[in-house]
Tab-separated table of C-alpha atoms in Angstrom:
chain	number	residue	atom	x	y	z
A	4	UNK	CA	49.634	46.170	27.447
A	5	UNK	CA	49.570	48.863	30.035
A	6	UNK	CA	46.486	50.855	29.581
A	7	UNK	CA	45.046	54.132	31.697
A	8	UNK	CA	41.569	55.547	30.260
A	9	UNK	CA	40.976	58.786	32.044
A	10	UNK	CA	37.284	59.893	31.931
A	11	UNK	CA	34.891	62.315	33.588
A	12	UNK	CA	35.806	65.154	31.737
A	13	UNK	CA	33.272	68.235	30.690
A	14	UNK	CA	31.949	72.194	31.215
A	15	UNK	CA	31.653	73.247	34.543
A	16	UNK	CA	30.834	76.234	35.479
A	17	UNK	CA	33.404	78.776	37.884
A	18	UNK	CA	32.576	77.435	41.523
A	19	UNK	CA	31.478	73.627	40.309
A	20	UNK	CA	32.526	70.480	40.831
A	21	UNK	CA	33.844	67.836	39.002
A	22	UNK	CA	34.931	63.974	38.843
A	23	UNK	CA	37.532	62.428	36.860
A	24	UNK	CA	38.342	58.606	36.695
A	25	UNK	CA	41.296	57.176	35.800
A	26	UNK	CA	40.821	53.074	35.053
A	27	UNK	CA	44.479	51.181	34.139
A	28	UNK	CA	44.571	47.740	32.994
A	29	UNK	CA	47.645	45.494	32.058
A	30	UNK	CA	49.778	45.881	35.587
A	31	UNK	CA	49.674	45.314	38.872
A	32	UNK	CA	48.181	48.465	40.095
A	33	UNK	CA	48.514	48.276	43.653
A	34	UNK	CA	51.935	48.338	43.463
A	35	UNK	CA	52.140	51.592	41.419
A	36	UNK	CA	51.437	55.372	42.354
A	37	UNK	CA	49.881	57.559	39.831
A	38	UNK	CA	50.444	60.918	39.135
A	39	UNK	CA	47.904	63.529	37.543
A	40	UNK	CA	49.064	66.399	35.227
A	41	UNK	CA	47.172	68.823	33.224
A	42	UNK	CA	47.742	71.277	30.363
A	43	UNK	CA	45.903	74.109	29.863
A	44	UNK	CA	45.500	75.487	26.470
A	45	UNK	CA	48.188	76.730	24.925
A	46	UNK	CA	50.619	76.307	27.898
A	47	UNK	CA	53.259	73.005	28.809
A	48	UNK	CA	52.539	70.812	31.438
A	49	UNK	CA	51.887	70.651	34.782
A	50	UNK	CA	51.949	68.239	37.959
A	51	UNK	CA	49.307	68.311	40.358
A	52	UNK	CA	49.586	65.723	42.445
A	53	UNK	CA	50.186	62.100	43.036
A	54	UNK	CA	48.118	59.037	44.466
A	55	UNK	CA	50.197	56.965	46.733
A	56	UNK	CA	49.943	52.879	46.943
A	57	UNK	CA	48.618	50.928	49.926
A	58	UNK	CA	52.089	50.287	50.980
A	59	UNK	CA	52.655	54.167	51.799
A	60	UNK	CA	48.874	54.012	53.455
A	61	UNK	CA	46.959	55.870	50.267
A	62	UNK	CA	48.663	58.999	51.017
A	63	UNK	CA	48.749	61.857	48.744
A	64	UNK	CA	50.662	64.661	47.630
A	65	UNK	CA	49.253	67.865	45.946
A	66	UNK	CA	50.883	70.923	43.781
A	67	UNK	CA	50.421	74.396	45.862
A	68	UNK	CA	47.941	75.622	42.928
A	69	UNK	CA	44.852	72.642	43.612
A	70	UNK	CA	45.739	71.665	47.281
A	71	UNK	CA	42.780	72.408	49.015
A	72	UNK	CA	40.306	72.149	45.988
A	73	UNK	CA	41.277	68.591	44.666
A	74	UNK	CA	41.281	65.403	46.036
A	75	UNK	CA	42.620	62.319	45.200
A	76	UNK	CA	40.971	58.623	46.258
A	77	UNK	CA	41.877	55.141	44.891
A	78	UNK	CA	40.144	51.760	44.837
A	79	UNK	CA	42.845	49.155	44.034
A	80	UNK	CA	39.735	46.493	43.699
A	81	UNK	CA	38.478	48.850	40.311
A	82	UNK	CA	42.443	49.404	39.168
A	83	UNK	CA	40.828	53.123	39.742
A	84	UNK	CA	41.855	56.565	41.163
A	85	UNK	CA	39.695	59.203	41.462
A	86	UNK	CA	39.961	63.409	41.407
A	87	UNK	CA	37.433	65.065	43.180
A	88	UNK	CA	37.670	69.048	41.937
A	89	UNK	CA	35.977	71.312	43.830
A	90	UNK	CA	35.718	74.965	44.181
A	91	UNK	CA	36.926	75.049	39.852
A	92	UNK	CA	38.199	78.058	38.351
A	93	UNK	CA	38.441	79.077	35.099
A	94	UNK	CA	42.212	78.500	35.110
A	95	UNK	CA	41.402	74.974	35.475
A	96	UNK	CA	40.354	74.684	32.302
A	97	UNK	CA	42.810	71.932	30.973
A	98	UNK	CA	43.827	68.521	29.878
A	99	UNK	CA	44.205	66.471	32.099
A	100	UNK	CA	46.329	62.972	32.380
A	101	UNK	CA	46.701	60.429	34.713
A	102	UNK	CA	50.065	58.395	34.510
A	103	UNK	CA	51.420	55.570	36.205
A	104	UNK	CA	54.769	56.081	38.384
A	105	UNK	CA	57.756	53.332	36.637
A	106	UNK	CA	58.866	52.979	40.570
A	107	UNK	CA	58.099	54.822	43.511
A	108	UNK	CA	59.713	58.386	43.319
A	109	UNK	CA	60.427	58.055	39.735
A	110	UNK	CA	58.887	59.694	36.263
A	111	UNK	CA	56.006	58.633	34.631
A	112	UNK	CA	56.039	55.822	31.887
A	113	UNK	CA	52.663	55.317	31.046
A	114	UNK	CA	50.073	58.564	30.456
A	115	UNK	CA	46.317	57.901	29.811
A	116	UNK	CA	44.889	60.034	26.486
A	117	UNK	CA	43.413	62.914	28.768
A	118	UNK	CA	40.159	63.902	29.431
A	119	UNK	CA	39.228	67.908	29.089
A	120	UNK	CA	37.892	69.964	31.571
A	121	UNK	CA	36.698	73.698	30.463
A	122	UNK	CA	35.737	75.497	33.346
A	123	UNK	CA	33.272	78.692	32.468
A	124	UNK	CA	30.233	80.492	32.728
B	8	UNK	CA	60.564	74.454	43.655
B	9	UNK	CA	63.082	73.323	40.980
B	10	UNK	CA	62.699	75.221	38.243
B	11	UNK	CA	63.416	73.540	34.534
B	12	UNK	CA	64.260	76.025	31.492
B	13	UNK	CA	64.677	74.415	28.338
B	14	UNK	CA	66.620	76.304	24.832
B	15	UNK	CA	65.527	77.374	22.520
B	16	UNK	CA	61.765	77.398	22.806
B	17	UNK	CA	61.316	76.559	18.979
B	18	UNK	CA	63.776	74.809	16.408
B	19	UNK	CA	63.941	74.323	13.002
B	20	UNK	CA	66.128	71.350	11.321
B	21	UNK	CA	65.942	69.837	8.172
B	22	UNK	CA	65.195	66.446	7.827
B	23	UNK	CA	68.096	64.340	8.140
B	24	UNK	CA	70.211	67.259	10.277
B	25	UNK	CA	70.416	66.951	13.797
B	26	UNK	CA	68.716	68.684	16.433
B	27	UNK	CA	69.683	69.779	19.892
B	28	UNK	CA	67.725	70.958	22.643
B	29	UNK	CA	69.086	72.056	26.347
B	30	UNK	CA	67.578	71.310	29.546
B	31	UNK	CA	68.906	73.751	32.704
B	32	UNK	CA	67.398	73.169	35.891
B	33	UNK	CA	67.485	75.619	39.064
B	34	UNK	CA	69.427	73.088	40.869
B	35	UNK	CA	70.970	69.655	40.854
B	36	UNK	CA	68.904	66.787	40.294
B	37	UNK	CA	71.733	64.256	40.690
B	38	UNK	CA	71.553	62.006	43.555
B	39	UNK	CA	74.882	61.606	45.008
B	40	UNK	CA	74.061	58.284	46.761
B	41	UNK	CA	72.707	57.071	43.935
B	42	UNK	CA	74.816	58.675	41.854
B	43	UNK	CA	71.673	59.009	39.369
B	44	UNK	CA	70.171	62.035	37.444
B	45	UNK	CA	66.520	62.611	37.971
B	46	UNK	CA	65.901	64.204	34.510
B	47	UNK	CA	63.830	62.419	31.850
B	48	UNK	CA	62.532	63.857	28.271
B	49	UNK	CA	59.384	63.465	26.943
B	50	UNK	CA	58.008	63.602	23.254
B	51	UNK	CA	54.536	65.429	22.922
B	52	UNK	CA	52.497	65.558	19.702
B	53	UNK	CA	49.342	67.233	19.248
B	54	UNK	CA	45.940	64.845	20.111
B	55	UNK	CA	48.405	62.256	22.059
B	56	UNK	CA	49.664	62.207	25.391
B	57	UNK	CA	53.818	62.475	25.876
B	58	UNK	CA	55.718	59.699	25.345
B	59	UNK	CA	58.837	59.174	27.400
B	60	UNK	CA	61.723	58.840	25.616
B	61	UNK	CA	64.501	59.129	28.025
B	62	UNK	CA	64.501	58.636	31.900
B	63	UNK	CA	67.961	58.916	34.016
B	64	UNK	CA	69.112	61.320	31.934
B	65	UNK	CA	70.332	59.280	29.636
B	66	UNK	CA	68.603	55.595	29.129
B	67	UNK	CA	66.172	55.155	26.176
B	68	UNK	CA	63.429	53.595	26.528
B	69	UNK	CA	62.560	50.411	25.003
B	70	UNK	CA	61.163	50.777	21.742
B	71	UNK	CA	62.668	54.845	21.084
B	72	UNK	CA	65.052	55.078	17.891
B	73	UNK	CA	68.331	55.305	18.900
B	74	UNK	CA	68.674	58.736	16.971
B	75	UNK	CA	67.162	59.920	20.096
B	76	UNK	CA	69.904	60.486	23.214
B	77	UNK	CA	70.429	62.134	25.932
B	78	UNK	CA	73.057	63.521	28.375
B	79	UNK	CA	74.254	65.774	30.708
B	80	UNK	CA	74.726	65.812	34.529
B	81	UNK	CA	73.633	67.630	37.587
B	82	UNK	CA	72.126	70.775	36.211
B	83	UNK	CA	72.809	70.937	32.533
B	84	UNK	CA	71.430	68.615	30.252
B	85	UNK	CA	70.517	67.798	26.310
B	86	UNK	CA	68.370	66.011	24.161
B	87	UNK	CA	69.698	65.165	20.693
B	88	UNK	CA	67.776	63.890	17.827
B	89	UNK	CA	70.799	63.030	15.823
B	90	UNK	CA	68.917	62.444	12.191
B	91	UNK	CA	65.150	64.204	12.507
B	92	UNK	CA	62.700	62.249	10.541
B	93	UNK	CA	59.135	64.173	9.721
B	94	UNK	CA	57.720	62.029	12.490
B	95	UNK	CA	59.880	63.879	14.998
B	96	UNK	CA	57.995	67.029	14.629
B	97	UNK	CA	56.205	67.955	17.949
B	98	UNK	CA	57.136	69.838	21.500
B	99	UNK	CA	59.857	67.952	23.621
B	100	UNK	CA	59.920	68.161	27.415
B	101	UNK	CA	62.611	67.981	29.845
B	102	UNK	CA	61.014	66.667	33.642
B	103	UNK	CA	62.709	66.440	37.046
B	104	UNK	CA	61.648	63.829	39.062
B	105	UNK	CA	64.435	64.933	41.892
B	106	UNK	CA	62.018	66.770	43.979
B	107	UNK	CA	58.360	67.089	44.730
B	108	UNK	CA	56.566	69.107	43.221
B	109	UNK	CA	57.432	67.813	39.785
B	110	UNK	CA	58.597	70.241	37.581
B	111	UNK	CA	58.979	70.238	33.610
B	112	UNK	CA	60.874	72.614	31.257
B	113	UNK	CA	59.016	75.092	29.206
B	114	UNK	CA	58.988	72.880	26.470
B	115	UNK	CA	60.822	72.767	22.596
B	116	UNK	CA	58.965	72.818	19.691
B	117	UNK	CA	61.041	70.970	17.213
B	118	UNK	CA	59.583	71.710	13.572
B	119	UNK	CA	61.309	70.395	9.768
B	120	UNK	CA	62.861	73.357	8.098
């Protein structure tokens, strides 16, 4: 059964930092990029960026509203990827998913359960 | 950026009725090479993540009731539920997958009248 468990999520305050984990289980994840979205409270959902295999050299892409702040890393021998937030603002506050790509450039077919990150003072 | 606007934003159908919800998007998301649509529809109910129920515009995924389909081409799309059940109620979201960054309608809220 494929299986992402995102974790790391909590109250920062404006200005903090931030890491959130994303473990899969039941694939092959080195062969599979993940994507990260996020919902914020009351509002639909949002991409911000995807973590590219070893295959396309780890790359990553990032939406124009965290590029800059966020970072994504991956360790294929944890089935992990990582997102470093930095520099948080309150309009961070959100759920946020991980999700694993079906192919590479497609949608997403598996999403983790989210993890919550409130950003305030 | 390609930008996805679903109607309407809320719907209500009784159970049994059918439902219908649009998908527009800013430009096409059909791949003329491939001759594929880069649209796929996702279910989201409160507490859970979304569940994709239709990638390609049109191909349910394994396991989704068949009341559920979907169609359309290059900009214009819909999502039918063709019978709603009462586990049916929750948001529904229309995603492009054409063009980085990802983009996903404003989303339906699909509630039993």
């Amino acid at each position: 059964e494929v299986q992402l468990v995102e974790s790391g999520g909590g109250l920062v305050q404006p200005g903090g930092s931030l890491r959130l984990s994303c473990v899969a289980s039941g694939f092959t994840f080195s062969d599979h990029y993940i994507d990260w979205f996020r919902q914020a409270p009351g509002k639909g959902l949002e991409w911000i960026g995807r973590s590219r295999d070893k295959a396309a050299s780890f790359t990553a892409d990032y939406a124009a509203s965290v590029r800059g702040r966020f970072t994504f890393s991956r360790d294929d021998s944890k089935n992990s990827v990582y997102l470093q937030m930095n520099s948080l603002k309150t309009e961070d506050t959100a759920v946020y998913y991980c999700t694993r790509l079906a192919s590479v450039g497609t949608f997403p077919d598996h999403w983790g359960q989210g993890t919550l990150v409130t950003v305030s003072s | 950026d390609i930008v996805m606007t679903q109607s309407p934003d809320s719907l209500a159908v009784s159970l049994g009725e059918r439902a219908t919800i649009k998908c527009k998007s800013s430009q096409s998301v059909l791949s003329s090479s491939k001759n594929k649509n880069y649209l796929a529809w996702y279910q989201h109910k409160p507490g859970q993540p979304p569940k994709l129920l239709i990638s390609w515009a049109s191909t349910r995924e394994s396991g989704v009731p068949d009341r559920f389909s979907g169609s359309g081409s290059g900009t214009d799309f819909t999502l039918t539920i063709s019978s709603l059940q009462a586990g049916d109620v929750a948001v529904y979201y229309c995603q492009q997958y054409y063009h980085t960054p990802r983009t996903f309608g404003q989303g339906t809220k699909v509630e039993v009248k």
